[in-house]
Short mmCIF file of C-alpha atoms in Angstrom, two decimals:
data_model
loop_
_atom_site.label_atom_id
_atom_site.label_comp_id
_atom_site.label_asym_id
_atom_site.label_seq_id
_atom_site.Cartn_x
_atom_site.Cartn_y
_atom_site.Cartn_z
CA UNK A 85 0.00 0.00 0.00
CA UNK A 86 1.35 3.34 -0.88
CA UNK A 87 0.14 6.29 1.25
CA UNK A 88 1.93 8.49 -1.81
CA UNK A 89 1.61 7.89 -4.74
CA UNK A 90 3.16 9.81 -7.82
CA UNK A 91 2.64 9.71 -11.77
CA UNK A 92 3.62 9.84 -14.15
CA UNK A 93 6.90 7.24 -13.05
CA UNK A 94 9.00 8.26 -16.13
CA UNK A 95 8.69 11.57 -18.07
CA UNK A 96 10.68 12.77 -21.44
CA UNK A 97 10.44 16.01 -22.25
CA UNK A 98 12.34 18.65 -25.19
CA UNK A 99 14.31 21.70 -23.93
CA UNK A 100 12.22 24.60 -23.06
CA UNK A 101 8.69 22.27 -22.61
CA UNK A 102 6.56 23.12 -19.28
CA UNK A 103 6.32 19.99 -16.95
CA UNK A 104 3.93 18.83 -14.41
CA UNK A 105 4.83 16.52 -11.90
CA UNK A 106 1.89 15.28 -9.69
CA UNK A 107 1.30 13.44 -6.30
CA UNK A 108 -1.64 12.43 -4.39
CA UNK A 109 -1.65 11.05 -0.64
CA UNK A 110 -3.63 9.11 1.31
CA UNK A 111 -2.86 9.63 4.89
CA UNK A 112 -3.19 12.69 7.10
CA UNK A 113 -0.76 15.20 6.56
CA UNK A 114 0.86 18.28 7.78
CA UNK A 115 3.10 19.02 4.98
CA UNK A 116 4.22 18.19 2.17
CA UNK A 117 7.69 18.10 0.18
CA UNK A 118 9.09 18.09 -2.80
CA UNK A 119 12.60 16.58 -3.28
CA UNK A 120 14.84 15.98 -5.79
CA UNK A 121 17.18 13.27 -5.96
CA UNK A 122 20.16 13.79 -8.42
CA UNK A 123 21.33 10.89 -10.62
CA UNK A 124 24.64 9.97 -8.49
CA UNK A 125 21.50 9.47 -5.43
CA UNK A 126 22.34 12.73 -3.92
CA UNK A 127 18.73 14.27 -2.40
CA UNK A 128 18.06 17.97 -1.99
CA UNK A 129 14.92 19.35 -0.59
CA UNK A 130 12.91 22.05 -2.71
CA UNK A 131 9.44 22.52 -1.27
CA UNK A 132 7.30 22.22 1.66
CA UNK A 133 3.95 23.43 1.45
CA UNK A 134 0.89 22.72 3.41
CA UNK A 135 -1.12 25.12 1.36
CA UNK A 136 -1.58 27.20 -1.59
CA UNK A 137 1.74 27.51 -3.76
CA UNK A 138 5.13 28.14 -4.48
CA UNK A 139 7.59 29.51 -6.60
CA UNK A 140 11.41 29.13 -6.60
CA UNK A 141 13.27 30.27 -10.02
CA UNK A 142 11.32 28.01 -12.70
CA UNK A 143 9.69 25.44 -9.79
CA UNK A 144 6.26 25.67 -8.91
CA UNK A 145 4.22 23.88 -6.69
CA UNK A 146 1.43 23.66 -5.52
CA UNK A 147 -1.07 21.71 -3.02
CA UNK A 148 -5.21 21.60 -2.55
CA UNK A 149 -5.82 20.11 0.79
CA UNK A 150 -8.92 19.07 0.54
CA UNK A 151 -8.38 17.31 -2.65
CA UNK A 152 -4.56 15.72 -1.36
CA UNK A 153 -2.73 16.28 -4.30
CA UNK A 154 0.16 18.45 -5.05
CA UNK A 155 1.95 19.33 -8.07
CA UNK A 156 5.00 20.56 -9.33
CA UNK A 157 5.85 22.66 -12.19
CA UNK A 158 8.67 23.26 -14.22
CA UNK A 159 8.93 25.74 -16.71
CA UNK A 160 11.36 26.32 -19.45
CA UNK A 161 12.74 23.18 -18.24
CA UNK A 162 16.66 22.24 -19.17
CA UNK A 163 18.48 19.28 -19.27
CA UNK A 164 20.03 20.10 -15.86
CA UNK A 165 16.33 19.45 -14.48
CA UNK A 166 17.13 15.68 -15.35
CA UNK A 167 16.74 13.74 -11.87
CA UNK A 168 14.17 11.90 -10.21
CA UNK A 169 11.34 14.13 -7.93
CA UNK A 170 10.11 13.12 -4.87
CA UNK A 171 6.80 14.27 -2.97
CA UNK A 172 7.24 13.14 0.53
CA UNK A 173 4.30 13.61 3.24
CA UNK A 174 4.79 14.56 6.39
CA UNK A 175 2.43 12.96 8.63
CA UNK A 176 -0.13 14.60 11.38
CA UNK A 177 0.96 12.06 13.92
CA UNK A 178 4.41 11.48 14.00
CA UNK A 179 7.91 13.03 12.76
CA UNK A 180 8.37 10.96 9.50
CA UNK A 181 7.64 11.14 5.86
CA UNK A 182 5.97 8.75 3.58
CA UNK A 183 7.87 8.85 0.02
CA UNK A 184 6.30 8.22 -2.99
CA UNK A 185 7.76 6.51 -5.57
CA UNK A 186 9.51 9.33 -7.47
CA UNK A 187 9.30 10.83 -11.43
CA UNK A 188 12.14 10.00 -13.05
CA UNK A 189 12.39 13.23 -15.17
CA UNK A 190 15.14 13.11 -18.57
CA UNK A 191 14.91 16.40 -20.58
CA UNK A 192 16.47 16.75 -24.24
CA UNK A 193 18.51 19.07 -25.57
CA UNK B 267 27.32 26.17 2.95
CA UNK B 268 27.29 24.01 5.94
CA UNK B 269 26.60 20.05 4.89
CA UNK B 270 25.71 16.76 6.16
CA UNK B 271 28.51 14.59 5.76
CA UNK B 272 28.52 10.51 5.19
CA UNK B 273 30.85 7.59 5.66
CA UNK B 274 31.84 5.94 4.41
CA UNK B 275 30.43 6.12 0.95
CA UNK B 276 30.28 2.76 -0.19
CA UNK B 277 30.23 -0.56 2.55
CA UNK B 278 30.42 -4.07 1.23
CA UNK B 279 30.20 -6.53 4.04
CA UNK B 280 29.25 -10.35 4.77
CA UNK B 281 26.25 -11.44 5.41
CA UNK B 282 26.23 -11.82 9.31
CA UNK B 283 28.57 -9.08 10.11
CA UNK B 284 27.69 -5.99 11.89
CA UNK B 285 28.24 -2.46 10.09
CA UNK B 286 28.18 1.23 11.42
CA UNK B 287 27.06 3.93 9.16
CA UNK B 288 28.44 7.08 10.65
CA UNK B 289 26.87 10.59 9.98
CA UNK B 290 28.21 14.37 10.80
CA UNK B 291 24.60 16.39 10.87
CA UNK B 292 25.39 20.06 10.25
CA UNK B 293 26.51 21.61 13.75
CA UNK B 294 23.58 23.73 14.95
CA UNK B 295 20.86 21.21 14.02
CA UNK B 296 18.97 19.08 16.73
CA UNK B 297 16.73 16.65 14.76
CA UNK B 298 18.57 13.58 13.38
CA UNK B 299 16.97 10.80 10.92
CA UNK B 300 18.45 8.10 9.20
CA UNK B 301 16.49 6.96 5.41
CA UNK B 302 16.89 3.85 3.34
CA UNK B 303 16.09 3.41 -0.15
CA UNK B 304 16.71 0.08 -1.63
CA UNK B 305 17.54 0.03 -5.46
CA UNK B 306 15.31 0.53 -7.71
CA UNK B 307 12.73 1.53 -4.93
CA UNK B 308 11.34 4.37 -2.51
CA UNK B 309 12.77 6.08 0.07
CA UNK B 310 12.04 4.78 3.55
CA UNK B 311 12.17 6.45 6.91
CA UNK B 312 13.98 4.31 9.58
CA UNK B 313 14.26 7.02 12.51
CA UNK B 314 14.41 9.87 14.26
CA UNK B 315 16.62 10.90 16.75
CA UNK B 316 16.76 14.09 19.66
CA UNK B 317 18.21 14.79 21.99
CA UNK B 318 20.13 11.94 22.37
CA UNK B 319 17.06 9.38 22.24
CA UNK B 320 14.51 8.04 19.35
CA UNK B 321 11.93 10.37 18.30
CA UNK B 322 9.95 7.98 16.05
CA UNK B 323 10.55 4.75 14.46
CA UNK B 324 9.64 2.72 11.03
CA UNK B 325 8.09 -0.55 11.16
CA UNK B 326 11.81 -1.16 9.05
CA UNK B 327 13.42 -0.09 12.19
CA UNK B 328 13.87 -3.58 14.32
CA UNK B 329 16.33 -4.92 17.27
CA UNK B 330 19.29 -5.31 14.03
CA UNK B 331 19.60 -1.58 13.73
CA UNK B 332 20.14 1.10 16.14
CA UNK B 333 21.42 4.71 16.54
CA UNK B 334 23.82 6.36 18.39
CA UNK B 335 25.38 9.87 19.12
CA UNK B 336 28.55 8.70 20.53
CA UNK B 337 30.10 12.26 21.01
CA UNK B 338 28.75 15.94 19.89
CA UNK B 339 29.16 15.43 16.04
CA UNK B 340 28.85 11.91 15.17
CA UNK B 341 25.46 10.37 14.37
CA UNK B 342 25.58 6.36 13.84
CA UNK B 343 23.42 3.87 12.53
CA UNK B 344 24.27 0.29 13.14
CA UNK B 345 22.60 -2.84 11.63
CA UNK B 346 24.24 -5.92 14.23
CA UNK B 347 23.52 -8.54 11.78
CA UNK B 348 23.26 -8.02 8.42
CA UNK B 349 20.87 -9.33 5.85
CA UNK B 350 21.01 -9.90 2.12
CA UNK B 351 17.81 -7.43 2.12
CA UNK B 352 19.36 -4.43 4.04
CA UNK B 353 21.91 -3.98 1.02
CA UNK B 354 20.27 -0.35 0.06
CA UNK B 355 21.51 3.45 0.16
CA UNK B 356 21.11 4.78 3.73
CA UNK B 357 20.96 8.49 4.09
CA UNK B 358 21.48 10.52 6.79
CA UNK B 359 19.64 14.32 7.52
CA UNK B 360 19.35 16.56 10.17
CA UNK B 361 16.89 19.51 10.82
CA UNK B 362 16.77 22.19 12.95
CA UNK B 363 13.73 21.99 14.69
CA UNK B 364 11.51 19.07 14.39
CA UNK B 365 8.25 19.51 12.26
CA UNK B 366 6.56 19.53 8.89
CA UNK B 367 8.07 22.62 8.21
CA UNK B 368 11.34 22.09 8.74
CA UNK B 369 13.87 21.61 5.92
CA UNK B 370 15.73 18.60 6.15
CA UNK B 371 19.11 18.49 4.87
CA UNK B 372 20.74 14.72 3.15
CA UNK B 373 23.74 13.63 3.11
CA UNK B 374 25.04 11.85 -0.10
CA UNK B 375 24.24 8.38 1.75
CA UNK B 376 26.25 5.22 2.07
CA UNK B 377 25.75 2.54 -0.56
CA UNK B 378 25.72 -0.83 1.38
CA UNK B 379 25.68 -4.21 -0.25
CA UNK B 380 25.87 -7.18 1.65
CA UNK B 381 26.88 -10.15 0.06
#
């Protein structure tokens, strides 16, 4: 059972195209993050939001509560974006995440 | 920009044998936790650590491991008897404060295999 789940697994996208990463949870949460995880396995947090949105450079994300699911946003993405992205919940009860699964993001030059 | 650091970077070790994963959180943070993430798969959460005592704990998180802060830097995670299955990339962060909205900041994790 995943209590995060993620799609799509794998994205491909040109230079310059807009991506949309999205997650959806299952379990009671008081935030939730976004985190990137760099080919060599490397993690770096990005996000945490436990409402509304927001922006950092070309990221974007964004969360509706009520419907758990959050997104992220890329825009004029570049092949440096290439990694995997992680949503992560934080729970209401307890100081852990639940990972999902991660996109595996590739763009081409 | 301060950094959590990991060692070593790569472990391979017996099946049997005990292993310590050692950790250096960054300096003014209280909140330790030590992640898994077996290949190919998610990233797990094993623990939590403050003030020098478990926070929280994974179902993953059995009598084989357990953490340590042996002195005022060092953060350790030791499996005692090591399985085929615990051959994954452990990571190491540390936060501040504890909370959702906390940043947590990785280190670059050890790669154990146990053969």
């Amino acid at each position: 059972k995943n209590e995060v789940e993620q799609s799509p697994q794998n994205l491909t996208a040109q230079e310059g195209e807009f991506i949309t990463i999205n997650c959806s949870y299952s379990v009671g949460i008081s935030a939730l993050h976004w985190l990137q995880q760099h080919p060599g396995g490397g993690i770096v947090s990005l996000f945490m939001l436990s409402s509304g949105k927001k922006k950092h450079g070309r990221l974007i994300a964004t969360i509706n509560i009520q419907e758990k699911h959050s997104s992220l946003h890329i825009t004029a993405s570049h092949p440096r974006d290439s990694a995997v992205y992680i949503c992560a919940g934080w729970t209401n009860t307890g100081n852990q995440f639940y990972f999902g699964t991660g996109t595996s993001l590739t763009v081409i030059p | 920009e301060p950094e959590v650091t990991q060692t070593p970077s790569h472990q391979v070790t017996q099946m049997g044998q005990e292993v310590i994963l050692r950790c250096v959180p960054i300096s003014n943070h209280l909140y330790f936790y030590w992640y898994r993430q077996i290949l190919g798969q998610k990233v797990e959460f094993l623990v939590s650590f403050y003030n020098n005592e478990i926070s929280e704990k994974s179902e993953i998180f059995d009598d084989q491991f357990s953490v340590e802060r042996p002195d005022g830097s060092n953060f350790t995670l030791k499996i005692r008897s090591t399985k085929l299955e615990d051959s994954a990339m452990y990571f190491c962060a540390s936060s501040v404060n504890r909370g959702s909205q906390e940043t947590q900041y990785f280190g670059p994790g050890t790669r154990l295999l146990v053969l």
